[in-house]
Amino acid sequence: MREKRGGRDRNAQADEKAEGRRREHQKELSRMNQERGLERFAGTEGDQGGTAKKSYKRFESYKRDNQFPARVRDMIVVVDTKNSTVVLPVMGRPVPFHINTIKNASNNDEGEWSYLRINFLSPGQGVGRKDDQPFENPSAHFVRSFTFRSKDAVRMADVALQITELRKTALRREQEKKDMEDVVEQTKLIELRHRRQRLPDVFLRPSLDGKRVPGEVEIHQNGLRYQSPLRNDSRVDILFNNVKHLFFQPSAHELIVLIHVHLRNPIVIGKKKTKDVQFFREATDFQFDETGNRKRKHRYGDEEEFEAEQDERRRRAAIDKEFKSFAEKISEAGRSESVSVDIPYRKLAFPGVPNRANVLMQPSTDCLVQLTDPPFFVVAIEEIELAHMERVQFGLKNFDLVLVFKDFHRPVAHVNTIPVENLESVKDWLDSVNIPFSEGPLNLNWATILKTVVSDPHQFFLDGGWSVLAADSDAEGDGSDESDSAESEYEDSGDAANSEESSDEDSEFDGDEDASADDGGPGGSSGDDDSDGEDWDTLEKKAARRDREGGGGSADADERRPAVKKSSGSKR
């Protein structure tokens, strides 16, 4: 027991030393982070209000009068879908309004009349909106709305519906244009005519339009090409100068083996832009596991199951070797662009929810990744400013990890619902890759925090920067230490009280035994040895057993009892 207790004490001391070293290292990282922030933003001015200044856009419906629709001569409301314009009759003249100047349109009926109300965008209406439209001269006079009435209710309802649909189409077109702003057109792939390195029977994610059919990946002079067997023009080219990270994930504990490419700039695959392209193959061949094949009809038992397991392991090892070799060939071909293979460490993995599903987050040499299930999660360690752990308090089974990037205009990355059992391992990993971290009991509004930082980053670091979060963590740590010390003091006082009570009881019992020993009664000398440290029930059982062994020991018992009384009376 003493050896086990000593081992536990040594382990506790080692954990305390490791925690102290980690705490000191975190203080040093926070100090260096603070100095880098002051040096980085010295003499710079932040964005006004933490938001980028938006430019004014001028919209043009028609360049000449002869481009107006012919129906405008009837002085009616005309929706020109081709030119994204609504022509309204104003003071006997057709006046065009581009759809981007219209906020909405509504229709309601009152009696025999049907009313059409068209609201326009104007200054002062964008309070609280995410995309407030700027104006060339906000102090000018603006038309807020037009209202038209007609007895043709069907016509008015149809016009309101056309304006609404045209507005939705315009918004969708603007959103698609905004999404494609960062898509960069790649240079042309230089093909190799001979000695191409190929990886056959692989699937692509995200998939191309059409059926899910495996294709092959080829290594060319300046990039990769995935070729689909369905059509010759169904292909995806990836240039080495656009590859930011290259990952190989083996099939251990997974259903697939994969090669994942994380890009610097997104490309378009299947009418959607993406920064992650993945080539994978299923590691489990289900046709070997069917119960209806010929081998299973002849014999079935433990030997066949063992043989199937051996075949499964050999097949997985062969696929892993093939994919790893091809990933190394990609790295060698892209050496001039600093392309290297990175493998996730499953031993450091922890479960979490980066999007909607609970997946396994795996650190690698340069990133924190989740490559098994889309949407994929790839965050480079060098881009992380600090990490903050939320909902870290007693009684909660999970906590959240927030990664703040060095680019403060970039939204933070969340990994939610991490089991609290992984808290120390996550801290150790963050400390090992030199990422300063902090923790707190509440979820923070990071959009507001980053808006404050971006508004004046230099002043933010002059005021202490991220030390506010670290101060909260230290305060919580001090509070826990104080509570631990209070508990230890309480336990010590309780032990002292118990020892005093036990000493009093022992002294009274020892006094009785001493008296019986002085009186010379039977069993007096052996009573000290047998009864030391025993409770009253045990002593009474022993006394009864001795009486029975003495054979009519009631007389002996009677002799002992008055002897004790006499001795005690003589002492008094």
Coordinates of C-alpha atoms in Angstrom, one line a residue:
M1 CA 0.0 0.0 0.0
R2 CA 2.8 2.4 0.9
E3 CA 4.5 1.7 -2.5
K4 CA 1.2 2.4 -4.4
R5 CA 0.7 5.6 -2.4
G6 CA 4.3 6.7 -3.1
G7 CA 3.8 6.0 -6.8
R8 CA 0.7 8.2 -6.8
D9 CA 2.5 11.0 -5.0
R10 CA 5.3 10.9 -7.5
N11 CA 2.9 11.0 -10.4
A12 CA 1.1 13.9 -8.9
Q13 CA 4.4 15.8 -8.4
A14 CA 5.3 15.1 -12.0
D15 CA 2.0 16.4 -13.2
E16 CA 2.4 19.5 -11.1
K17 CA 5.8 20.2 -12.6
A18 CA 4.6 19.6 -16.1
E19 CA 1.6 22.0 -15.5
G20 CA 4.0 24.6 -14.1
R21 CA 6.3 24.4 -17.1
R22 CA 3.3 24.7 -19.5
R23 CA 2.0 27.7 -17.6
E24 CA 5.4 29.4 -17.8
H25 CA 5.6 28.6 -21.5
Q26 CA 2.2 30.0 -22.1
K27 CA 3.1 33.3 -20.4
E28 CA 6.2 33.5 -22.6
L29 CA 4.1 32.9 -25.7
S30 CA 1.5 35.5 -24.7
R31 CA 4.3 38.0 -24.1
M32 CA 5.8 37.3 -27.5
N33 CA 2.3 37.6 -29.1
Q34 CA 1.8 41.0 -27.5
E35 CA 5.1 42.3 -28.7
R36 CA 4.5 41.0 -32.3
G37 CA 1.1 42.7 -32.2
L38 CA 2.5 46.1 -31.2
E39 CA 5.3 45.9 -33.8
R40 CA 2.9 44.7 -36.5
F41 CA 0.3 47.4 -36.1
A42 CA 2.5 50.3 -35.1
G43 CA 1.5 53.5 -36.9
T44 CA -1.5 51.9 -38.6
E45 CA -5.1 53.0 -38.6
G46 CA -7.9 50.5 -38.4
D47 CA -11.1 50.4 -40.4
Q48 CA -13.9 52.8 -39.4
G49 CA -16.2 50.9 -37.1
G50 CA -14.5 47.7 -37.9
T51 CA -16.0 47.4 -41.4
A52 CA -14.5 47.9 -44.8
K53 CA -15.6 50.9 -46.8
K54 CA -18.1 50.1 -49.5
S55 CA -18.0 51.7 -52.9
Y56 CA -20.9 53.3 -54.7
K57 CA -22.3 51.4 -57.7
R58 CA -24.0 53.1 -60.6
F59 CA -26.6 51.1 -62.5
E60 CA -27.7 51.8 -66.0
S61 CA -30.9 50.4 -67.6
Y62 CA -31.0 52.0 -71.0
K63 CA -28.5 54.0 -73.0
R64 CA -31.0 55.3 -75.6
D65 CA -34.7 56.0 -75.6
N66 CA -35.4 53.5 -78.4
Q67 CA -34.3 50.7 -76.1
F68 CA -37.5 51.1 -74.0
P69 CA -40.1 48.3 -74.3
A70 CA -42.9 49.1 -76.7
R71 CA -45.6 48.7 -74.0
V72 CA -44.4 51.8 -72.1
R73 CA -46.5 53.9 -74.5
D74 CA -49.6 52.6 -72.8
M75 CA -48.5 54.3 -69.5
I76 CA -48.6 51.1 -67.5
V77 CA -46.1 49.4 -65.1
V78 CA -43.8 47.3 -67.3
V79 CA -41.3 44.8 -65.8
D80 CA -38.4 44.4 -68.3
T81 CA -36.7 41.1 -67.2
K82 CA -34.0 41.3 -69.9
N83 CA -32.6 44.6 -68.7
S84 CA -33.5 44.1 -65.0
T85 CA -35.6 47.2 -65.0
V86 CA -39.1 48.3 -63.9
V87 CA -40.6 51.1 -66.0
L88 CA -43.1 53.2 -64.0
P89 CA -45.4 55.9 -65.4
V90 CA -44.6 59.2 -63.5
M91 CA -46.3 62.5 -64.5
G92 CA -47.2 61.1 -67.9
R93 CA -43.7 59.9 -68.8
P94 CA -42.1 56.4 -68.5
V95 CA -39.3 56.4 -65.9
P96 CA -37.0 53.4 -65.7
F97 CA -35.8 52.1 -62.3
H98 CA -33.1 49.4 -62.1
I99 CA -34.1 46.4 -59.9
N100 CA -31.1 47.1 -57.6
T101 CA -32.7 50.4 -56.6
I102 CA -36.0 48.7 -55.5
K103 CA -36.3 47.2 -52.0
N104 CA -39.6 45.3 -52.4
A105 CA -43.1 45.4 -53.9
S106 CA -46.4 44.5 -52.2
N107 CA -50.0 44.2 -53.4
N108 CA -53.3 44.5 -51.4
D109 CA -57.0 45.0 -52.3
E110 CA -59.4 47.5 -50.8
G111 CA -62.9 47.3 -52.1
E112 CA -63.0 47.4 -55.9
W113 CA -59.5 48.9 -56.1
S114 CA -56.1 46.9 -56.1
Y115 CA -53.1 48.8 -54.8
L116 CA -49.4 48.2 -55.8
R117 CA -46.8 49.7 -53.6
I118 CA -43.1 49.8 -54.7
N119 CA -40.5 50.7 -52.0
F120 CA -37.1 52.0 -52.9
L121 CA -33.7 51.8 -51.2
S122 CA -32.8 55.1 -49.5
P123 CA -30.4 56.4 -46.8
G124 CA -31.4 55.6 -43.2
Q125 CA -33.2 52.3 -44.0
G126 CA -30.1 50.0 -43.6
V127 CA -29.8 50.2 -39.8
G128 CA -28.9 46.7 -38.7
R129 CA -28.5 45.3 -42.2
K130 CA -25.4 43.4 -43.1
D131 CA -25.1 44.8 -46.6
D132 CA -26.1 48.5 -46.4
Q133 CA -25.9 50.0 -49.9
P134 CA -23.9 53.2 -50.1
F135 CA -25.2 56.3 -52.0
E136 CA -23.5 58.9 -54.2
N137 CA -25.1 61.8 -52.3
P138 CA -26.8 60.7 -49.1
S139 CA -28.0 64.3 -48.4
A140 CA -30.0 64.5 -51.6
H141 CA -33.8 64.0 -51.8
F142 CA -34.9 60.4 -52.3
V143 CA -38.2 58.9 -53.4
R144 CA -39.2 56.4 -50.7
S145 CA -42.1 54.7 -52.5
F146 CA -44.7 54.8 -55.3
T147 CA -48.3 53.6 -55.0
F148 CA -50.4 52.7 -58.0
R149 CA -54.1 51.6 -58.0
S150 CA -56.2 49.8 -60.6
K151 CA -59.4 47.9 -60.8
D152 CA -57.6 45.0 -62.5
A153 CA -56.6 43.0 -59.4
V154 CA -55.1 40.1 -61.4
R155 CA -52.8 42.5 -63.3
M156 CA -51.6 44.2 -60.1
A157 CA -50.9 40.8 -58.4
D158 CA -49.0 39.6 -61.5
V159 CA -46.8 42.8 -61.6
A160 CA -46.0 42.5 -57.9
L161 CA -45.0 38.8 -58.4
Q162 CA -42.8 39.7 -61.4
I163 CA -41.0 42.4 -59.4
T164 CA -40.4 40.1 -56.5
E165 CA -39.0 37.3 -58.7
L166 CA -36.8 39.8 -60.6
R167 CA -35.4 41.1 -57.2
K168 CA -34.6 37.5 -56.1
T169 CA -32.8 36.8 -59.3
A170 CA -30.7 40.0 -59.0
L171 CA -29.8 39.2 -55.4
R172 CA -28.8 35.6 -56.4
R173 CA -26.7 36.9 -59.3
E174 CA -24.9 39.4 -57.0
Q175 CA -24.2 36.7 -54.4
E176 CA -22.8 34.3 -57.1
K177 CA -20.6 37.1 -58.4
K178 CA -19.4 37.9 -54.9
D179 CA -18.6 34.2 -54.2
M180 CA -16.5 34.0 -57.4
E181 CA -14.5 37.1 -56.7
D182 CA -11.6 35.1 -55.2
V183 CA -11.6 32.4 -57.9
V184 CA -8.3 32.8 -59.8
E185 CA -8.0 31.5 -63.3
Q186 CA -5.1 29.0 -63.4
T187 CA -2.4 28.8 -66.0
K188 CA -2.5 26.0 -68.5
L189 CA -1.4 22.5 -67.4
I190 CA 1.8 21.3 -69.2
E191 CA 1.1 17.7 -70.1
L192 CA 3.6 14.9 -70.3
R193 CA 3.3 12.8 -73.3
H194 CA 5.3 9.8 -72.0
R195 CA 6.0 8.2 -68.6
R196 CA 3.0 9.6 -66.8
Q197 CA 2.5 8.5 -63.2
R198 CA -1.0 7.3 -62.7
L199 CA -3.3 6.4 -59.8
P200 CA -6.3 4.4 -61.1
D201 CA -9.7 3.6 -59.7
V202 CA -10.1 6.7 -57.5
F203 CA -13.1 8.9 -56.8
L204 CA -13.2 12.7 -56.7
R205 CA -14.6 14.9 -54.0
P206 CA -16.4 17.2 -54.7
S207 CA -17.7 15.1 -57.5
L208 CA -18.1 16.2 -61.1
D209 CA -21.6 16.4 -62.7
G210 CA -22.9 13.0 -63.8
K211 CA -22.6 9.4 -62.4
R212 CA -20.3 8.4 -59.6
V213 CA -17.6 6.6 -61.7
P214 CA -14.0 6.1 -60.6
G215 CA -11.4 7.9 -62.7
E216 CA -7.6 8.2 -62.6
V217 CA -5.1 10.9 -61.4
E218 CA -2.1 11.8 -63.5
I219 CA 1.1 13.7 -62.6
H220 CA 2.2 16.2 -65.2
Q221 CA 5.0 18.7 -65.4
N222 CA 3.4 21.5 -63.4
G223 CA 0.4 19.9 -61.8
L224 CA -2.2 17.1 -61.4
R225 CA -5.1 16.1 -63.6
Y226 CA -8.1 14.0 -62.7
Q227 CA -9.7 12.4 -65.8
S228 CA -13.2 11.0 -65.7
P229 CA -13.9 8.0 -68.0
L230 CA -17.3 9.3 -69.0
R231 CA -16.1 12.2 -71.2
N232 CA -12.8 13.5 -72.3
D233 CA -13.6 17.1 -71.4
S234 CA -14.7 16.0 -67.9
R235 CA -11.5 16.7 -66.0
V236 CA -10.0 18.7 -63.1
D237 CA -6.6 20.3 -63.3
I238 CA -4.6 21.3 -60.1
L239 CA -1.4 23.2 -60.5
F240 CA 1.5 22.8 -58.1
N241 CA 1.8 26.6 -57.5
N242 CA -1.8 26.5 -56.2
V243 CA -1.2 23.7 -53.7
K244 CA -0.9 24.9 -50.2
H245 CA -1.1 21.6 -48.3
L246 CA -0.9 18.0 -49.4
F247 CA -2.2 15.2 -47.0
F248 CA -2.1 11.5 -47.1
Q249 CA -4.5 9.7 -44.7
P250 CA -4.1 5.9 -44.4
S251 CA -7.1 3.5 -44.0
A252 CA -6.4 2.6 -40.4
H253 CA -9.7 2.8 -38.5
E254 CA -11.3 4.3 -41.6
L255 CA -13.4 3.0 -44.5
I256 CA -11.4 5.0 -47.1
V257 CA -7.8 5.8 -48.0
L258 CA -7.3 9.3 -49.4
I259 CA -5.0 12.0 -50.8
H260 CA -6.2 15.5 -50.0
V261 CA -5.1 18.7 -51.6
H262 CA -5.8 22.0 -49.9
L263 CA -5.5 25.0 -52.3
R264 CA -4.3 28.5 -52.0
N265 CA -7.0 29.9 -54.2
P266 CA -10.3 28.2 -54.9
I267 CA -11.2 26.6 -58.2
V268 CA -14.5 25.7 -59.7
I269 CA -15.6 22.1 -59.8
G270 CA -19.2 21.3 -60.9
K271 CA -20.3 24.9 -61.0
K272 CA -19.1 25.3 -57.3
K273 CA -15.9 26.8 -56.0
T274 CA -13.8 24.8 -53.6
K275 CA -10.4 25.0 -51.9
D276 CA -10.3 21.3 -51.1
V277 CA -9.9 18.5 -53.6
Q278 CA -9.8 14.9 -52.5
F279 CA -8.9 11.6 -54.3
F280 CA -10.0 8.5 -52.4
R281 CA -10.7 4.8 -52.7
E282 CA -12.8 2.5 -50.5
A283 CA -10.5 0.4 -48.4
T284 CA -13.1 -2.4 -47.8
D285 CA -14.1 -4.5 -50.8
F286 CA -17.6 -5.6 -49.9
Q287 CA -17.7 -8.4 -52.5
F288 CA -15.4 -10.5 -50.3
D289 CA -17.7 -10.2 -47.3
E290 CA -20.9 -11.5 -49.0
T291 CA -22.2 -14.8 -47.7
G292 CA -23.2 -16.0 -51.1
N293 CA -19.9 -16.4 -52.9
R294 CA -18.5 -19.8 -53.8
K295 CA -15.9 -20.1 -51.1
R296 CA -18.5 -19.7 -48.3
K297 CA -20.8 -22.4 -49.9
H298 CA -18.1 -25.0 -49.4
R299 CA -17.0 -24.3 -45.9
Y300 CA -17.8 -21.8 -43.2
G301 CA -16.3 -21.4 -39.8
D302 CA -13.6 -19.7 -37.7
E303 CA -10.8 -20.6 -40.1
E304 CA -12.5 -18.8 -43.0
E305 CA -13.2 -15.7 -40.8
F306 CA -9.6 -15.6 -39.8
E307 CA -8.5 -15.9 -43.5
A308 CA -10.9 -13.1 -44.5
E309 CA -9.4 -10.9 -41.8
Q310 CA -5.9 -11.6 -43.0
D311 CA -7.0 -10.8 -46.6
E312 CA -8.6 -7.6 -45.4
R313 CA -5.4 -6.5 -43.6
R314 CA -3.2 -7.4 -46.6
R315 CA -5.6 -5.5 -49.0
R316 CA -5.5 -2.4 -46.7
A317 CA -1.8 -2.5 -46.5
A318 CA -1.4 -2.7 -50.2
I319 CA -3.8 0.2 -50.8
D320 CA -2.0 2.4 -48.2
K321 CA 1.3 1.6 -49.8
E322 CA 0.0 2.5 -53.2
F323 CA -1.5 5.9 -52.1
K324 CA 1.5 6.8 -50.0
S325 CA 3.9 6.1 -52.8
F326 CA 1.8 8.3 -55.2
A327 CA 1.6 11.1 -52.7
E328 CA 5.4 11.0 -52.4
K329 CA 5.7 11.2 -56.2
I330 CA 3.4 14.3 -56.2
S331 CA 5.6 15.9 -53.5
E332 CA 8.7 15.1 -55.6
A333 CA 7.2 16.5 -58.8
G334 CA 6.1 19.7 -57.0
R335 CA 9.3 20.2 -55.1
S336 CA 10.0 23.5 -56.8
E337 CA 6.7 24.8 -55.4
S338 CA 7.5 23.5 -51.8
V339 CA 4.8 20.8 -52.0
S340 CA 5.3 18.2 -49.2
V341 CA 3.2 15.4 -47.8
D342 CA 1.7 15.7 -44.4
I343 CA 0.1 12.8 -42.5
P344 CA -2.4 13.4 -39.6
Y345 CA -1.5 12.0 -36.2
R346 CA -4.4 9.8 -35.0
K347 CA -2.9 9.4 -31.5
L348 CA -3.5 13.2 -30.9
A349 CA -7.0 13.1 -32.3
F350 CA -10.0 14.3 -30.4
P351 CA -13.8 14.4 -31.3
G352 CA -15.5 17.7 -32.0
V353 CA -18.2 19.4 -34.1
P354 CA -16.6 21.9 -36.6
N355 CA -19.8 22.1 -38.7
R356 CA -22.9 20.0 -37.9
A357 CA -21.6 16.4 -37.5
N358 CA -19.5 15.0 -34.7
V359 CA -16.2 14.0 -36.4
L360 CA -12.6 13.2 -35.4
M361 CA -10.3 16.2 -35.4
Q362 CA -6.7 15.2 -36.2
P363 CA -3.6 17.4 -35.8
S364 CA -0.8 17.1 -38.3
T365 CA 2.6 18.7 -38.5
D366 CA 1.3 21.9 -40.1
C367 CA -2.5 21.8 -39.6
L368 CA -5.5 20.8 -37.7
V369 CA -7.7 18.7 -40.1
Q370 CA -10.8 16.7 -40.6
L371 CA -10.6 14.9 -44.0
T372 CA -13.0 12.0 -43.7
D373 CA -16.4 13.6 -44.1
P374 CA -17.4 16.7 -46.1
P375 CA -17.4 19.6 -45.4
F376 CA -13.7 19.3 -44.8
F377 CA -11.8 21.3 -42.1
V378 CA -8.2 22.4 -42.7
V379 CA -6.6 25.2 -40.6
A380 CA -2.9 25.9 -40.8
I381 CA -1.1 26.3 -37.5
E382 CA 0.9 29.2 -38.7
E383 CA -2.3 31.2 -39.4
I384 CA -3.6 30.9 -35.8
E385 CA -3.1 33.9 -33.5
L386 CA -4.4 32.2 -30.3
A387 CA -6.9 29.6 -29.2
H388 CA -9.6 30.1 -26.6
M389 CA -11.5 27.3 -24.8
E390 CA -15.1 28.2 -23.9
R391 CA -17.5 26.6 -21.4
V392 CA -14.7 25.3 -19.3
Q393 CA -16.3 25.0 -15.8
F394 CA -17.1 22.3 -13.3
G395 CA -20.1 20.2 -14.1
L396 CA -20.0 20.5 -17.9
K397 CA -19.1 17.4 -19.9
N398 CA -18.0 19.3 -23.1
F399 CA -16.2 22.5 -24.0
D400 CA -15.7 24.5 -27.2
L401 CA -12.4 25.4 -29.0
V402 CA -12.2 28.8 -30.8
L403 CA -9.3 29.5 -33.1
V404 CA -8.6 33.2 -33.8
F405 CA -6.6 33.9 -36.9
K406 CA -3.8 36.4 -37.5
D407 CA -6.0 38.0 -40.2
F408 CA -8.6 39.7 -37.9
H409 CA -10.9 40.2 -40.9
R410 CA -11.3 36.4 -41.1
P411 CA -14.1 34.9 -39.0
V412 CA -12.9 32.6 -36.2
A413 CA -13.1 28.8 -36.5
H414 CA -15.1 26.8 -34.0
V415 CA -14.8 23.2 -32.9
N416 CA -17.6 22.6 -30.5
T417 CA -18.7 19.9 -28.1
I418 CA -15.3 18.5 -27.3
P419 CA -15.4 16.0 -24.4
V420 CA -13.9 17.5 -21.2
E421 CA -11.7 14.3 -21.0
N422 CA -9.7 15.7 -23.9
L423 CA -9.1 19.1 -22.3
E424 CA -5.6 18.4 -21.1
S425 CA -4.5 16.7 -24.3
V426 CA -5.8 19.6 -26.3
K427 CA -3.8 22.0 -24.1
D428 CA -0.7 19.9 -24.4
W429 CA -1.0 19.9 -28.2
L430 CA -1.6 23.7 -28.4
D431 CA 1.4 24.3 -26.1
S432 CA 3.6 21.9 -28.2
V433 CA 2.9 23.9 -31.4
N434 CA 3.5 27.2 -29.7
I435 CA -0.1 28.5 -29.8
P436 CA -1.1 30.6 -26.8
F437 CA -4.4 29.6 -25.3
S438 CA -6.8 30.8 -22.7
E439 CA -10.0 29.4 -21.2
G440 CA -13.3 30.8 -19.8
P441 CA -16.7 29.6 -18.5
L442 CA -18.8 31.5 -21.1
N443 CA -19.3 31.7 -24.9
L444 CA -18.0 35.0 -26.3
N445 CA -19.4 37.2 -29.1
W446 CA -16.4 37.0 -31.4
A447 CA -17.9 39.0 -34.2
T448 CA -18.1 42.0 -31.8
I449 CA -14.6 41.3 -30.4
L450 CA -13.0 41.2 -33.9
K451 CA -14.9 44.3 -34.9
T452 CA -13.4 46.1 -32.0
V453 CA -9.9 44.8 -32.7
V454 CA -10.1 45.7 -36.4
S455 CA -11.4 49.3 -35.7
D456 CA -8.0 50.1 -34.0
P457 CA -5.6 47.1 -33.7
H458 CA -2.7 49.2 -32.4
Q459 CA -4.8 50.6 -29.5
F460 CA -6.1 47.2 -28.8
F461 CA -2.6 45.8 -28.2
L462 CA -1.6 49.0 -26.3
D463 CA -4.5 48.2 -23.9
G464 CA -3.2 44.7 -23.3
G465 CA -4.4 42.8 -26.3
W466 CA -5.5 39.3 -25.6
S467 CA -4.2 39.4 -22.0
V468 CA -7.8 40.0 -20.9
L469 CA -8.6 36.4 -21.8
A470 CA -5.4 35.1 -20.2
A471 CA -6.2 37.1 -17.0
D472 CA -9.6 35.4 -16.8
S473 CA -7.9 32.0 -17.1
D474 CA -5.4 32.9 -14.4
A475 CA -8.1 34.1 -12.1
E476 CA -10.0 30.9 -12.5
G477 CA -6.8 28.9 -11.9
D478 CA -6.1 30.9 -8.7
G479 CA -9.6 30.3 -7.5
S480 CA -9.3 26.6 -8.0
D481 CA -6.0 26.6 -6.1
E482 CA -7.6 28.4 -3.2
S483 CA -10.5 26.0 -3.1
D484 CA -8.2 23.1 -3.2
S485 CA -6.2 24.5 -0.3
A486 CA -9.4 25.2 1.7
E487 CA -10.5 21.6 1.1
S488 CA -7.1 20.3 2.3
E489 CA -7.2 22.4 5.4
Y490 CA -10.7 21.1 6.2
E491 CA -9.5 17.6 5.7
D492 CA -6.5 18.1 7.9
S493 CA -8.7 19.6 10.7
G494 CA -11.1 16.7 10.4
D495 CA -8.2 14.2 10.6
A496 CA -7.0 16.0 13.7
A497 CA -10.4 15.8 15.3
N498 CA -10.7 12.2 14.5
S499 CA -7.2 11.5 16.0
E500 CA -8.2 13.3 19.2
E501 CA -11.4 11.3 19.6
S502 CA -9.6 8.1 18.9
S503 CA -6.8 9.0 21.4
D504 CA -9.5 9.7 24.1
E505 CA -11.2 6.4 23.5
D506 CA -7.9 4.5 23.5
S507 CA -6.9 6.2 26.8
E508 CA -10.1 5.2 28.5
F509 CA -9.9 1.7 27.3
D510 CA -6.2 1.5 28.2
G511 CA -7.0 2.7 31.7
D512 CA -9.5 -0.1 32.1
E513 CA -7.0 -2.7 30.8
D514 CA -4.3 -1.3 33.1
A515 CA -6.6 -1.7 36.0
S516 CA -7.4 -5.2 35.2
A517 CA -3.7 -5.9 34.7
D518 CA -2.9 -4.4 38.1
D519 CA -5.6 -6.5 39.7
G520 CA -4.1 -9.6 38.3
G521 CA -7.3 -10.9 36.6
P522 CA -7.0 -13.6 34.0
G523 CA -6.4 -12.4 30.5
G524 CA -5.1 -9.1 31.7
S525 CA -1.7 -9.3 30.1
S526 CA -3.0 -10.7 26.8
G527 CA -5.7 -8.0 26.6
D528 CA -3.3 -5.3 25.6
D529 CA -1.9 -7.3 22.7
D530 CA -5.3 -8.5 21.3
S531 CA -7.4 -5.5 21.8
D532 CA -5.1 -2.8 20.5
G533 CA -6.8 -1.0 17.7
E534 CA -10.0 -3.1 17.9
D535 CA -13.6 -1.8 18.3
W536 CA -16.0 -2.7 21.1
D537 CA -18.0 -5.3 19.2
T538 CA -14.8 -7.3 18.5
L539 CA -13.8 -7.1 22.1
E540 CA -17.1 -8.2 23.4
K541 CA -17.1 -11.2 21.0
K542 CA -13.6 -12.2 22.2
A543 CA -14.7 -11.9 25.8
A544 CA -17.7 -14.1 25.2
R545 CA -15.6 -16.7 23.4
R546 CA -13.2 -16.7 26.3
D547 CA -16.0 -17.3 28.7
R548 CA -17.3 -20.2 26.7
E549 CA -13.8 -21.8 26.5
G550 CA -13.4 -21.5 30.3
G551 CA -16.4 -23.8 30.8
G552 CA -18.8 -22.3 33.3
G553 CA -16.8 -19.1 33.0
S554 CA -19.6 -17.1 34.5
A555 CA -17.9 -17.2 37.8
D556 CA -14.7 -16.1 36.2
A557 CA -16.5 -13.3 34.5
D558 CA -18.1 -12.4 37.8
E559 CA -14.7 -12.4 39.4
R560 CA -13.3 -10.1 36.7
R561 CA -16.1 -7.6 36.8
P562 CA -15.9 -6.7 40.5
A563 CA -12.2 -6.8 40.3
V564 CA -12.3 -4.0 37.7
K565 CA -14.7 -2.0 39.9
K566 CA -12.5 -2.5 42.9
S567 CA -9.4 -1.5 41.1
S568 CA -11.1 1.6 39.7
G569 CA -12.5 2.4 43.1
S570 CA -9.1 2.0 44.7
K571 CA -7.6 4.4 42.1
R572 CA -10.1 7.0 43.0

